[in-house]
Amino acid sequence: MNTNKLGSLLFALVGTLALLAPSVAGARVSALPSWNDTPAKQRIVSFVQAVTTAGSKDYVAPAERIAVFDNDGTLWTEQPAYVQLAFALDRVKALAPSHPEWKNTQPFKAVLEGDMSALAAGGEHALLEIVMATHAGTTTEEFAGIVSDWLATAKHPRFGRPYTELVYRPQLELMEYLRANGFKVFIVSGGGIEFLRVFAERVYGVPPEQVVGSSIRTKYELRDGRPALVRLPEIDFIDDKAGKPVGINQHIGRRPILAFGNSDGDFEMLEWTTSGPGARLGLLVHHDDATREFAYDRESSFGKLARGLDEAGKRGWVVVSMKDDWRAVFPPAH
Amino acid sequence: MNTNKLGSLLFALVGTLALLAPSVAGARVSALPSWNDTPAKQRIVSFVQAVTTAGSKDYVAPAERIAVFDNDGTLWTEQPAYVQLAFALDRVKALAPSHPEWKNTQPFKAVLEGDMSALAAGGEHALLEIVMATHAGTTTEEFAGIVSDWLATAKHPRFGRPYTELVYRPQLELMEYLRANGFKVFIVSGGGIEFLRVFAERVYGVPPEQVVGSSIRTKYELRDGRPALVRLPEIDFIDDKAGKPVGINQHIGRRPILAFGNSDGDFEMLEWTTSGPGARLGLLVHHDDATREFAYDRESSFGKLARGLDEAGKRGWVVVSMKDDWRAVFPPAH
């Protein structure tokens, strides 16, 4: 067979497959095996079918099928503390030998002595100091290496597994299901963009250019004659709350049609997403499963969810119960 | 034929086509018809073949095939002035009826009277004032509409064609050639990110999420009860010179392997791109064609190119002569 004929045949076959698309998409629903057959899953599947069915009144062209996911508490566990905070505290300990003054200087003293109440007493300012001391001063490439090394060895205090294994299996399936239906999936996190990018591609299948997050400033300069991007101890952008729609606009430049979060830090992202014209879907993970993961909402220091629970009903957002809607939480241990 | 069999056959055919890939890629070289068969084109084609040939020492996985293009002077004409400046000046005139005070206030007075030397005398500060007055105050959606309307009617003073037709045909072909070879193509421009996004997808095939540019700050708020992103009169980021590698890192999160610019504003972008490990390609358009477009370099107010010309040789960058390397400059007029 010559190339031309092969090409024509291939073209014909692709055309035929396109006609079969609805049944193929139907088959893909079984690609959400870690979701129970509850209304939450049904809402997701109906939404995806509506926006991908050509001729449907809710049809959305592939280029506009943008889905955004928060990370902490939405894609991986955020209890007993944000993973990036665990990284920062471990990093203070690792750097302490070159900072003897930290033994007597707050908030570092509190971290080195494991005195979490002294640390908490320092409030946001103390945390900011710790973030700057542990996240700045290196080049972007050095920082990625430090995070990567840490993720390879750090373990979750309760589950004893690497943090990158404490990602939610139903969400991995959902992101895959969305991509199979022509969506482009972005992470939009309050966490650090360069922290996330170290593992987002490998763990979630989300490439660096589809990660939006908080950032510190970087500066381009020559270091020993070689170009480098150096991380400065200055906040550039906080991608949380009303910052999320701003970050989405800055990085994506289109309004998403699906947003998945879990805390009130995601409220504006869901509001922005679901207030656009046409079919839209907003979802919130509700952590109500103390047995398999954690149970928390209104009173939590990490991932507080109050306004979202109060307004989900009237806004048409789906509250996903970890206990009832998810058949499995984490991937099987190796 | 049932779906399974069809699927298997399709799979087999795709596999067969993959084996034919080198000849297909070879055929695609003829997809650069507006490039003359000069060393510049040969450098591009050899580079693309090297990074896409499995088993080659220079092979680059598709996910890492990031190409970045400057916009003004690299993808479209920037003479006699940046297009976005023409937009801003027209916008001052359009807004003047609601700003009677502008008749007697610089730099607006200069614009309204067409007194370009008075405007130039105001320097950078005057330009900034004009940008803020014409680019801020609206929502992001309103701004996109204003730009879109302007692009639909504005004409280039010399060529009498819409600006979006004064894009370089060889570059449209090159971006398409790169995409066909698994590259992801980004625009990295000193121009405004939200100005560019209005036409980048339609004209260049570059979606909004692959546009990096300068920006003003935006704020998320409710306007008449509806969520909106409002453009504030404050600079957020200048994506030029040493800002380009910073913008690339912020938006893309990987170092590109190919960078195409035309002015010293692109110097650091090319430097950052070509100083990474493995095969890299840096290119500069040299505007040396007064007949078909414009001839300018070292002394130009827009798109000044001096250091790039001086250092291209020793850095291995390709200087693309518009006169000698491009068979055509613009797409045919409709």
Coordinates of C-alpha atoms in Angstrom, one line a residue, chain A residues 1 3 6-7 9-10 13-14 16-17 20 23-24 63-64 66 140-141 184 186 193-194 197 201 207-211 213-220 222 226-229 236-237 241-243 245-246 248-255 267-269 271-272 275-277, chain B residues 1 3 6-7 9-10 13-14 16-17 20 23-24 63-64 66 140-141 184 186 193-194 197 201 207-211 213-220 222 226-229 236-237 241-243 245-246 248-255 267-269 271-272 275-277:
Chain A
M1 CA 0.0 0.0 0.0
T3 CA 1.5 6.3 1.6
L6 CA -2.7 4.5 3.6
G7 CA -3.4 8.1 4.4
L9 CA -7.7 4.8 4.5
L10 CA -6.6 6.2 7.9
L13 CA -11.2 5.2 9.6
V14 CA -10.8 8.3 11.8
T16 CA -15.8 6.4 11.1
L17 CA -14.5 6.4 14.6
L20 CA -18.8 6.2 17.0
S23 CA -20.4 5.2 22.5
V24 CA -16.7 5.6 23.0
A63 CA -10.1 24.8 22.8
E64 CA -12.5 26.2 25.3
I66 CA -10.6 24.3 30.3
T140 CA 15.1 27.8 39.9
E141 CA 17.0 24.7 38.9
K184 CA -7.0 20.8 29.0
F186 CA -4.8 23.1 34.8
I193 CA 4.1 27.2 41.4
E194 CA 7.7 26.0 41.3
R197 CA 5.8 21.8 38.9
E201 CA 3.7 16.2 35.4
P207 CA 2.8 19.8 32.5
P208 CA 4.6 22.8 34.0
E209 CA 2.9 25.2 31.6
Q210 CA -0.5 24.2 33.0
V211 CA 0.4 24.9 36.6
G213 CA 0.3 29.0 41.7
S214 CA 1.7 31.5 44.1
S215 CA 5.2 32.8 43.4
I216 CA 8.2 34.7 44.6
R217 CA 10.0 37.0 42.3
T218 CA 12.9 35.8 40.2
K219 CA 15.7 37.7 38.6
Y220 CA 17.6 36.8 35.5
L222 CA 24.7 35.6 35.1
R226 CA 26.2 31.2 33.2
P227 CA 22.6 32.6 32.8
A228 CA 20.4 31.7 35.8
L229 CA 17.1 32.6 37.3
D236 CA 5.3 38.1 43.5
F237 CA 1.8 36.8 43.6
K241 CA -9.1 33.4 47.1
A242 CA -9.8 36.4 44.8
G243 CA -6.2 35.9 43.4
P245 CA -9.4 34.2 39.0
V246 CA -6.6 36.7 38.5
I248 CA -6.3 32.0 35.8
N249 CA -6.6 35.1 33.6
Q250 CA -2.9 35.8 33.7
H251 CA -1.9 32.2 32.8
I252 CA -4.8 30.7 30.9
G253 CA -6.5 33.8 29.4
R254 CA -9.9 32.0 29.2
R255 CA -12.6 31.4 31.7
F267 CA -14.6 30.1 46.4
E268 CA -13.8 32.8 43.9
M269 CA -12.4 30.3 41.4
E271 CA -17.7 31.6 41.3
W272 CA -15.7 33.0 38.3
S275 CA -20.8 32.6 36.4
G276 CA -19.8 32.4 32.7
P277 CA -22.4 31.7 30.0
Chain B
M1 CA -16.6 -4.2 11.1
T3 CA -15.5 -1.2 17.0
L6 CA -11.7 -1.1 13.7
G7 CA -9.7 0.0 16.7
L9 CA -6.8 -1.8 12.5
L10 CA -6.5 1.9 13.2
L13 CA -2.1 1.8 10.7
V14 CA -0.9 4.5 13.1
T16 CA 2.8 1.9 10.2
L17 CA 2.6 5.6 9.7
L20 CA 7.1 6.3 7.7
S23 CA 9.8 10.6 5.0
V24 CA 6.7 12.4 6.2
A63 CA 7.0 17.6 26.0
E64 CA 10.3 19.5 26.1
I66 CA 9.2 24.4 23.5
T140 CA -10.8 42.1 30.7
E141 CA -13.8 41.1 28.5
K184 CA 4.5 23.6 21.5
F186 CA 4.6 30.2 22.6
I193 CA -0.6 39.9 27.0
E194 CA -4.3 40.7 26.7
R197 CA -4.5 37.2 23.0
E201 CA -5.2 32.2 18.2
P207 CA -4.0 29.8 22.0
P208 CA -4.3 32.4 24.9
E209 CA -2.6 30.0 27.4
Q210 CA 0.5 30.0 25.2
V211 CA 0.9 33.8 25.1
G213 CA 3.5 39.3 27.6
S214 CA 3.6 42.5 29.6
S215 CA 0.7 43.0 31.9
I216 CA -1.1 45.5 34.1
R217 CA -2.7 44.4 37.4
T218 CA -6.2 43.1 37.5
K219 CA -8.6 42.8 40.4
Y220 CA -11.4 40.4 40.8
L222 CA -18.4 42.0 41.7
R226 CA -21.6 39.9 38.4
P227 CA -18.0 38.7 38.9
A228 CA -15.5 40.6 36.7
L229 CA -11.8 41.1 36.3
D236 CA 2.3 44.2 36.8
F237 CA 5.1 42.9 34.7
K241 CA 14.9 42.1 27.9
A242 CA 15.9 40.3 31.2
G243 CA 12.1 40.0 31.9
P245 CA 13.4 34.6 30.8
V246 CA 11.5 35.5 33.9
I248 CA 9.1 32.2 30.3
N249 CA 9.8 30.6 33.6
Q250 CA 6.6 32.0 35.2
H251 CA 4.3 30.9 32.4
I252 CA 6.0 27.9 30.8
G253 CA 8.2 26.5 33.6
R254 CA 10.7 24.9 31.2
R255 CA 13.6 26.3 29.2
F267 CA 18.7 39.1 23.6
E268 CA 18.2 37.5 27.1
M269 CA 15.5 35.2 25.7
E271 CA 20.7 33.7 25.6
W272 CA 18.6 31.8 28.2
S275 CA 22.7 28.3 27.0
G276 CA 20.8 25.1 28.1
P277 CA 22.2 21.7 27.5

